[in-house]
Coordinates of C-alpha atoms in Angstrom, one line a residue:
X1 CA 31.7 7.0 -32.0
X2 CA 32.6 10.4 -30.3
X3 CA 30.2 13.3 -29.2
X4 CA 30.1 15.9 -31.6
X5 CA 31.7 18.9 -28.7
X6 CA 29.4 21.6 -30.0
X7 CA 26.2 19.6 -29.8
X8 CA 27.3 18.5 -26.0
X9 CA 27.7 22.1 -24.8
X10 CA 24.5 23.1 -26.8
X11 CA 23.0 20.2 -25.0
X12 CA 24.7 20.7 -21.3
X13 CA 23.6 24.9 -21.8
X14 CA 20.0 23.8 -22.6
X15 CA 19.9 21.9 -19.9
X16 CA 21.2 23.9 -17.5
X17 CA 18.5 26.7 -18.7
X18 CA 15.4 24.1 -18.8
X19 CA 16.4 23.3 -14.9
X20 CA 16.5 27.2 -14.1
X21 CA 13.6 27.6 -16.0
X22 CA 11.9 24.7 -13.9
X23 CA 13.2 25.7 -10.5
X24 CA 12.1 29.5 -11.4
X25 CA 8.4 28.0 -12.4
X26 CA 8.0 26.0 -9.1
X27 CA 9.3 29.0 -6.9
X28 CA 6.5 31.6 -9.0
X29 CA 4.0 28.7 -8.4
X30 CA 4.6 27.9 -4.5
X31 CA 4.5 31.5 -4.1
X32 CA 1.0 31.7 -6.0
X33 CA -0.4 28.7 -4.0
X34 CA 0.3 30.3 -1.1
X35 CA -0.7 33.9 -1.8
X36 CA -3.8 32.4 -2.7
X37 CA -4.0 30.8 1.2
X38 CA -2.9 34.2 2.7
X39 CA -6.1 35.4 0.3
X40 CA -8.5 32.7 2.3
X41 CA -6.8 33.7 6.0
X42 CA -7.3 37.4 5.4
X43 CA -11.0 36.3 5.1
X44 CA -11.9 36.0 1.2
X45 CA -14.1 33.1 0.4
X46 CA -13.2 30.2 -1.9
X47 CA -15.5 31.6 -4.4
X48 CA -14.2 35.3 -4.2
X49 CA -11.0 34.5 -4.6
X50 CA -11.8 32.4 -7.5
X51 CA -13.9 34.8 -9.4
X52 CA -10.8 37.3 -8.9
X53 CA -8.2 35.0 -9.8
X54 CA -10.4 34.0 -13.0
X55 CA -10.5 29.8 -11.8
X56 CA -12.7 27.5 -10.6
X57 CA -14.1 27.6 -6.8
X58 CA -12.8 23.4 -6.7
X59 CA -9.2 24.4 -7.9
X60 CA -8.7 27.4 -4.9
X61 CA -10.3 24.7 -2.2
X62 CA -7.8 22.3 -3.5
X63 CA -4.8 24.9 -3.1
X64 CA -6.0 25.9 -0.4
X65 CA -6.2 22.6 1.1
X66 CA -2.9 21.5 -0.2
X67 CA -1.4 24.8 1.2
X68 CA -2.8 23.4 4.8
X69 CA -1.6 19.5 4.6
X70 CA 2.0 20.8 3.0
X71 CA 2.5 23.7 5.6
X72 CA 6.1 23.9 7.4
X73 CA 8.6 26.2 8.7
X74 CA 11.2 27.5 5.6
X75 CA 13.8 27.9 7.9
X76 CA 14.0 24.4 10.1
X77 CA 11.5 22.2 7.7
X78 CA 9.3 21.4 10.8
X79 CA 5.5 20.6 9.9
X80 CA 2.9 23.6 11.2
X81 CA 1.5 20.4 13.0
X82 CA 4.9 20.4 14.9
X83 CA 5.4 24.0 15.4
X84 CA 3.4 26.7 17.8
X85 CA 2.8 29.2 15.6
X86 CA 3.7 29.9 12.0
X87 CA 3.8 33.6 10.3
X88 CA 3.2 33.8 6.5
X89 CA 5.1 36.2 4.9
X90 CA 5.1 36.8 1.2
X91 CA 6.8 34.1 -0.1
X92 CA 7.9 31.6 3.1
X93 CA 7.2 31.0 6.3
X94 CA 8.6 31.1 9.6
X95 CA 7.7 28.8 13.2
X96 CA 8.0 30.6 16.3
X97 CA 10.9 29.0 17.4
X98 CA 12.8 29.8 14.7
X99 CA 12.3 33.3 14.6
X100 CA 13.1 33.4 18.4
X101 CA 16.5 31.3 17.6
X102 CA 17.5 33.3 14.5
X103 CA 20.7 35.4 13.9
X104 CA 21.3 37.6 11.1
X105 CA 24.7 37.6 9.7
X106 CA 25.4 37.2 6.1
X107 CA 23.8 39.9 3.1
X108 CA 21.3 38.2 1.1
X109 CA 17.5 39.6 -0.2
X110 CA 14.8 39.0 2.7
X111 CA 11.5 36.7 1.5
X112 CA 9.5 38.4 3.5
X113 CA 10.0 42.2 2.5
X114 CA 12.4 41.9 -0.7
X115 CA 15.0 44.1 0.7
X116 CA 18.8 43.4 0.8
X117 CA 20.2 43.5 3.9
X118 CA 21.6 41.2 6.5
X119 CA 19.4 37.6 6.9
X120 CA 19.0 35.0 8.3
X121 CA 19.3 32.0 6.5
X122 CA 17.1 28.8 6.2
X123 CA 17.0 25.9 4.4
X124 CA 14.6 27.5 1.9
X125 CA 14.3 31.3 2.6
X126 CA 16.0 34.1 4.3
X127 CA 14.7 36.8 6.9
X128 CA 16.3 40.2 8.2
X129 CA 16.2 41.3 11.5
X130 CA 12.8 43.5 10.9
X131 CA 11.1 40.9 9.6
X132 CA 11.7 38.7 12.5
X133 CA 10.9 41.0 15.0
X134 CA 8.0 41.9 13.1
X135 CA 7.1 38.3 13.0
X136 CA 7.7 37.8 16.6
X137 CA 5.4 40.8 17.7
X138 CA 2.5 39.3 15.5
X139 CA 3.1 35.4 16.8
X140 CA 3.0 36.9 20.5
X141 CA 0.2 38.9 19.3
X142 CA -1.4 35.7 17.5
X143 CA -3.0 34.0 20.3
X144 CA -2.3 30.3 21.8
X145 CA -2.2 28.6 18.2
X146 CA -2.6 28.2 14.7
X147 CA -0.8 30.2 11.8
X148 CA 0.1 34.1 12.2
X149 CA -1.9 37.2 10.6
X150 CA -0.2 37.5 7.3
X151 CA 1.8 40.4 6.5

């Protein structure tokens, strides 16, 4: 039996849009999970945040939770436990060492301020040369350890 051709490209185009779809949907909800960490750090409570958000108090303590276990560098993959100092920007964030160590070369849109410019690029984000030498001003400003001030 052959493949009907039309029906195979439907199929392969479908596909192709269910995995953007999917990738776009896991992005929008790692970036939620950690806005709503960046919420806690900035000093909101669980419950606060939850009444805002519209969700229960258990489900932002287990995001927020999550957020801590599941925190790494987006640039070099290292575990916060393995790492200084990490800076939360926006959507990523970045370990002390590799904002010391980075070069920007290449254009591309910055995760942490949305602008396109020059970056740096990591495995999962990119950073311009303001936002690392914003980040490194905040890390040295940051104390021994523990995550950066957010943005």
């Amino acid at each position: 039996m052959t493949l009907d051709e039309e029906l195979l490209a439907a199929a392969r185009k479908a596909g192709t849009a269910a995995a953007t779809a999917q990738s776009q949907a896991d992005i929008a909800k790692a970036v939620y999970h950690h806005t709503v960490l960046r919420l806690h750090r900035a000093g909101g409570s669980m419950r606060e945040i939850a009444e805002a958000l519209k969700m229960s108090h258990q489900r932002v303590h287990q995001i927020v939770e999550q957020s801590k276990r599941t925190e790494r560098c987006w640039f070099c993959g290292r575990a916060a436990d393995e790492t200084g100092k990490l800076m939360a920007g926006p959507a990523a964030l970045i370990c002390d060492t590799c904002v010391t160590q980075a070069g920007v070369g290449e254009v591309g849109d910055c995760s942490f301020c949305g602008e396109t410019k020059p970056v740096h690029r990591g495995a999962e984000a990119e950073i311009c040369r303001s936002c690392l030498d914003f980040s490194a001003a905040v890390i040295a400003a940051a104390g021994p350890t523990g995550a950066a001030s957010p943005r």
